[in-house]
Amino acid sequence: SYTVAGVLSWNAFDAGGTSAAVDRAQAARIETSAKLRQAEAGVLFQVREAVRKSREADEAVAARELAAEQADEAQRLVKKRYENGLATMVELLAAQTQRDKAHADLVAARFDQVVQRAELKRAVGLLSAEQL
């Protein structure tokens, strides 16, 4: 002879409260997961954007360095021509103005490069906003 016994428990007065609580918990988990994915995507976008801007700043500095070198050489040549009576004072002043502008542009590009590198460090978590 065999005896099989089992216990079944059911709260008749629950009125679906447990099921509703489980549903709410699952909905909260799904919402939290979605917010996490959105935050991760936002961080990834910020890092990629910071990398792009940092590279652009590096390229701008290289271009401005070349422009400054060329302006230095142009000014040197015009100065020699002026000293030999082959250029006017206006040409000399224009060359000096171009040289000064090229060097000012280089300073601005270097400043932007420092800012973009700091922004990249902040985006990857190596620099806090307070350290900026």
PDB file of C-alpha atoms in Angstrom:
ATOM      1  CA  SER A   1       0.000   0.000   0.000  1.00  0.00           C
ATOM      2  CA  TYR A   2       1.213   3.425  -0.911  1.00  0.00           C
ATOM      3  CA  THR A   3       0.254   6.765   0.498  1.00  0.00           C
ATOM      4  CA  VAL A   4       0.709   9.977  -1.375  1.00  0.00           C
ATOM      5  CA  ALA A   5       0.191  13.264   0.393  1.00  0.00           C
ATOM      6  CA  GLY A   6       0.530  16.859  -0.724  1.00  0.00           C
ATOM      7  CA  VAL A   7      -0.124  20.282   0.599  1.00  0.00           C
ATOM      8  CA  LEU A   8      -1.648  23.043  -1.435  1.00  0.00           C
ATOM      9  CA  SER A   9      -1.705  26.512   0.019  1.00  0.00           C
ATOM     10  CA  TRP A  10      -3.735  29.283  -1.468  1.00  0.00           C
ATOM     11  CA  ASN A  11      -4.701  32.552   0.122  1.00  0.00           C
ATOM     12  CA  ALA A  12      -8.255  33.113  -0.939  1.00  0.00           C
ATOM     13  CA  PHE A  13      -8.229  36.662   0.402  1.00  0.00           C
ATOM     14  CA  ASP A  14      -5.126  37.786  -1.588  1.00  0.00           C
ATOM     15  CA  ALA A  15      -7.264  39.075  -4.472  1.00  0.00           C
ATOM     16  CA  GLY A  16      -4.288  38.928  -6.863  1.00  0.00           C
ATOM     17  CA  GLY A  17      -2.061  41.150  -4.699  1.00  0.00           C
ATOM     18  CA  THR A  18       0.953  38.854  -4.929  1.00  0.00           C
ATOM     19  CA  SER A  19       0.610  38.567  -8.689  1.00  0.00           C
ATOM     20  CA  ALA A  20       0.331  42.335  -9.006  1.00  0.00           C
ATOM     21  CA  ALA A  21       3.421  42.817  -6.823  1.00  0.00           C
ATOM     22  CA  VAL A  22       5.390  40.418  -9.017  1.00  0.00           C
ATOM     23  CA  ASP A  23       4.203  42.249 -12.127  1.00  0.00           C
ATOM     24  CA  ARG A  24       5.243  45.606 -10.629  1.00  0.00           C
ATOM     25  CA  ALA A  25       8.660  44.233  -9.689  1.00  0.00           C
ATOM     26  CA  GLN A  26       9.194  42.881 -13.202  1.00  0.00           C
ATOM     27  CA  ALA A  27       8.119  46.194 -14.737  1.00  0.00           C
ATOM     28  CA  ALA A  28      10.523  48.057 -12.434  1.00  0.00           C
ATOM     29  CA  ARG A  29      13.347  45.686 -13.413  1.00  0.00           C
ATOM     30  CA  ILE A  30      12.647  46.228 -17.123  1.00  0.00           C
ATOM     31  CA  GLU A  31      12.520  50.007 -16.638  1.00  0.00           C
ATOM     32  CA  THR A  32      15.783  49.985 -14.669  1.00  0.00           C
ATOM     33  CA  SER A  33      17.464  47.871 -17.344  1.00  0.00           C
ATOM     34  CA  ALA A  34      16.311  50.296 -20.030  1.00  0.00           C
ATOM     35  CA  LYS A  35      17.631  53.264 -18.039  1.00  0.00           C
ATOM     36  CA  LEU A  36      20.961  51.477 -17.583  1.00  0.00           C
ATOM     37  CA  ARG A  37      21.253  50.799 -21.326  1.00  0.00           C
ATOM     38  CA  GLN A  38      20.378  54.433 -22.046  1.00  0.00           C
ATOM     39  CA  ALA A  39      23.017  55.663 -19.577  1.00  0.00           C
ATOM     40  CA  GLU A  40      25.635  53.322 -21.054  1.00  0.00           C
ATOM     41  CA  ALA A  41      24.834  54.567 -24.554  1.00  0.00           C
ATOM     42  CA  GLY A  42      25.096  58.166 -23.359  1.00  0.00           C
ATOM     43  CA  VAL A  43      28.495  57.563 -21.782  1.00  0.00           C
ATOM     44  CA  LEU A  44      29.738  55.778 -24.891  1.00  0.00           C
ATOM     45  CA  PHE A  45      28.574  58.695 -27.041  1.00  0.00           C
ATOM     46  CA  GLN A  46      30.351  61.200 -24.765  1.00  0.00           C
ATOM     47  CA  VAL A  47      33.597  59.225 -24.913  1.00  0.00           C
ATOM     48  CA  ARG A  48      33.465  58.883 -28.698  1.00  0.00           C
ATOM     49  CA  GLU A  49      32.666  62.574 -29.099  1.00  0.00           C
ATOM     50  CA  ALA A  50      35.529  63.535 -26.767  1.00  0.00           C
ATOM     51  CA  VAL A  51      37.950  61.322 -28.710  1.00  0.00           C
ATOM     52  CA  ARG A  52      36.838  62.893 -31.991  1.00  0.00           C
ATOM     53  CA  LYS A  53      37.194  66.440 -30.681  1.00  0.00           C
ATOM     54  CA  SER A  54      40.594  65.658 -29.168  1.00  0.00           C
ATOM     55  CA  ARG A  55      41.848  64.313 -32.487  1.00  0.00           C
ATOM     56  CA  GLU A  56      40.491  67.354 -34.309  1.00  0.00           C
ATOM     57  CA  ALA A  57      42.274  69.625 -31.831  1.00  0.00           C
ATOM     58  CA  ASP A  58      45.544  67.738 -32.389  1.00  0.00           C
ATOM     59  CA  GLU A  59      45.154  68.140 -36.150  1.00  0.00           C
ATOM     60  CA  ALA A  60      44.357  71.840 -35.754  1.00  0.00           C
ATOM     61  CA  VAL A  61      47.532  72.377 -33.713  1.00  0.00           C
ATOM     62  CA  ALA A  62      49.624  70.627 -36.356  1.00  0.00           C
ATOM     63  CA  ALA A  63      48.080  72.779 -39.098  1.00  0.00           C
ATOM     64  CA  ARG A  64      48.551  75.997 -37.094  1.00  0.00           C
ATOM     65  CA  GLU A  65      52.185  75.095 -36.349  1.00  0.00           C
ATOM     66  CA  LEU A  66      52.825  74.710 -40.066  1.00  0.00           C
ATOM     67  CA  ALA A  67      51.035  77.989 -40.809  1.00  0.00           C
ATOM     68  CA  ALA A  68      53.115  79.776 -38.153  1.00  0.00           C
ATOM     69  CA  GLU A  69      56.343  78.380 -39.612  1.00  0.00           C
ATOM     70  CA  GLN A  70      55.314  79.504 -43.084  1.00  0.00           C
ATOM     71  CA  ALA A  71      54.352  82.965 -41.811  1.00  0.00           C
ATOM     72  CA  ASP A  72      57.726  83.259 -40.054  1.00  0.00           C
ATOM     73  CA  GLU A  73      59.524  82.420 -43.280  1.00  0.00           C
ATOM     74  CA  ALA A  74      57.355  84.771 -45.347  1.00  0.00           C
ATOM     75  CA  GLN A  75      57.990  87.599 -42.898  1.00  0.00           C
ATOM     76  CA  ARG A  76      61.737  86.884 -42.941  1.00  0.00           C
ATOM     77  CA  LEU A  77      61.802  87.022 -46.745  1.00  0.00           C
ATOM     78  CA  VAL A  78      59.788  90.258 -46.922  1.00  0.00           C
ATOM     79  CA  LYS A  79      62.069  91.799 -44.297  1.00  0.00           C
ATOM     80  CA  LYS A  80      65.123  90.923 -46.420  1.00  0.00           C
ATOM     81  CA  ARG A  81      63.422  92.388 -49.482  1.00  0.00           C
ATOM     82  CA  TYR A  82      62.585  95.542 -47.511  1.00  0.00           C
ATOM     83  CA  GLU A  83      66.179  95.857 -46.304  1.00  0.00           C
ATOM     84  CA  ASN A  84      67.333  95.616 -49.929  1.00  0.00           C
ATOM     85  CA  GLY A  85      64.788  98.172 -51.095  1.00  0.00           C
ATOM     86  CA  LEU A  86      62.670  95.639 -52.980  1.00  0.00           C
ATOM     87  CA  ALA A  87      59.589  95.750 -50.716  1.00  0.00           C
ATOM     88  CA  THR A  88      57.555  98.569 -49.233  1.00  0.00           C
ATOM     89  CA  MET A  89      56.849  99.270 -45.586  1.00  0.00           C
ATOM     90  CA  VAL A  90      53.236  98.242 -46.248  1.00  0.00           C
ATOM     91  CA  GLU A  91      54.372  94.818 -47.457  1.00  0.00           C
ATOM     92  CA  LEU A  92      56.621  94.426 -44.411  1.00  0.00           C
ATOM     93  CA  LEU A  93      53.834  95.389 -42.023  1.00  0.00           C
ATOM     94  CA  ALA A  94      51.392  93.069 -43.794  1.00  0.00           C
ATOM     95  CA  ALA A  95      53.845  90.168 -43.446  1.00  0.00           C
ATOM     96  CA  GLN A  96      54.351  90.942 -39.756  1.00  0.00           C
ATOM     97  CA  THR A  97      50.591  91.127 -39.256  1.00  0.00           C
ATOM     98  CA  GLN A  98      50.131  87.746 -40.937  1.00  0.00           C
ATOM     99  CA  ARG A  99      52.904  86.305 -38.760  1.00  0.00           C
ATOM    100  CA  ASP A 100      51.301  87.670 -35.586  1.00  0.00           C
ATOM    101  CA  LYS A 101      47.897  86.302 -36.614  1.00  0.00           C
ATOM    102  CA  ALA A 102      49.367  82.874 -37.374  1.00  0.00           C
ATOM    103  CA  HIS A 103      50.996  82.745 -33.938  1.00  0.00           C
ATOM    104  CA  ALA A 104      47.788  83.917 -32.229  1.00  0.00           C
ATOM    105  CA  ASP A 105      45.860  81.193 -34.066  1.00  0.00           C
ATOM    106  CA  LEU A 106      48.445  78.661 -32.878  1.00  0.00           C
ATOM    107  CA  VAL A 107      48.005  79.755 -29.256  1.00  0.00           C
ATOM    108  CA  ALA A 108      44.218  79.431 -29.594  1.00  0.00           C
ATOM    109  CA  ALA A 109      44.574  75.966 -31.143  1.00  0.00           C
ATOM    110  CA  ARG A 110      46.877  74.828 -28.331  1.00  0.00           C
ATOM    111  CA  PHE A 111      44.399  76.126 -25.759  1.00  0.00           C
ATOM    112  CA  ASP A 112      41.584  74.200 -27.443  1.00  0.00           C
ATOM    113  CA  GLN A 113      43.809  71.110 -27.514  1.00  0.00           C
ATOM    114  CA  VAL A 114      44.329  71.308 -23.729  1.00  0.00           C
ATOM    115  CA  VAL A 115      40.590  71.768 -23.187  1.00  0.00           C
ATOM    116  CA  GLN A 116      39.697  68.808 -25.428  1.00  0.00           C
ATOM    117  CA  ARG A 117      42.262  66.536 -23.754  1.00  0.00           C
ATOM    118  CA  ALA A 118      40.841  67.453 -20.351  1.00  0.00           C
ATOM    119  CA  GLU A 119      37.324  66.755 -21.635  1.00  0.00           C
ATOM    120  CA  LEU A 120      38.480  63.356 -22.893  1.00  0.00           C
ATOM    121  CA  LYS A 121      39.977  62.528 -19.493  1.00  0.00           C
ATOM    122  CA  ARG A 122      36.716  63.576 -17.840  1.00  0.00           C
ATOM    123  CA  ALA A 123      34.657  61.475 -20.251  1.00  0.00           C
ATOM    124  CA  VAL A 124      36.653  58.316 -19.488  1.00  0.00           C
ATOM    125  CA  GLY A 125      36.601  58.985 -15.754  1.00  0.00           C
ATOM    126  CA  LEU A 126      40.207  60.064 -15.223  1.00  0.00           C
ATOM    127  CA  LEU A 127      39.307  63.629 -14.285  1.00  0.00           C
ATOM    128  CA  SER A 128      36.460  64.918 -12.162  1.00  0.00           C
ATOM    129  CA  ALA A 129      34.554  68.090 -12.931  1.00  0.00           C
ATOM    130  CA  GLU A 130      36.108  69.708  -9.841  1.00  0.00           C
ATOM    131  CA  GLN A 131      39.617  69.137 -11.231  1.00  0.00           C
ATOM    132  CA  LEU A 132      38.760  71.063 -14.393  1.00  0.00           C
TER     133      LEU A 132
END
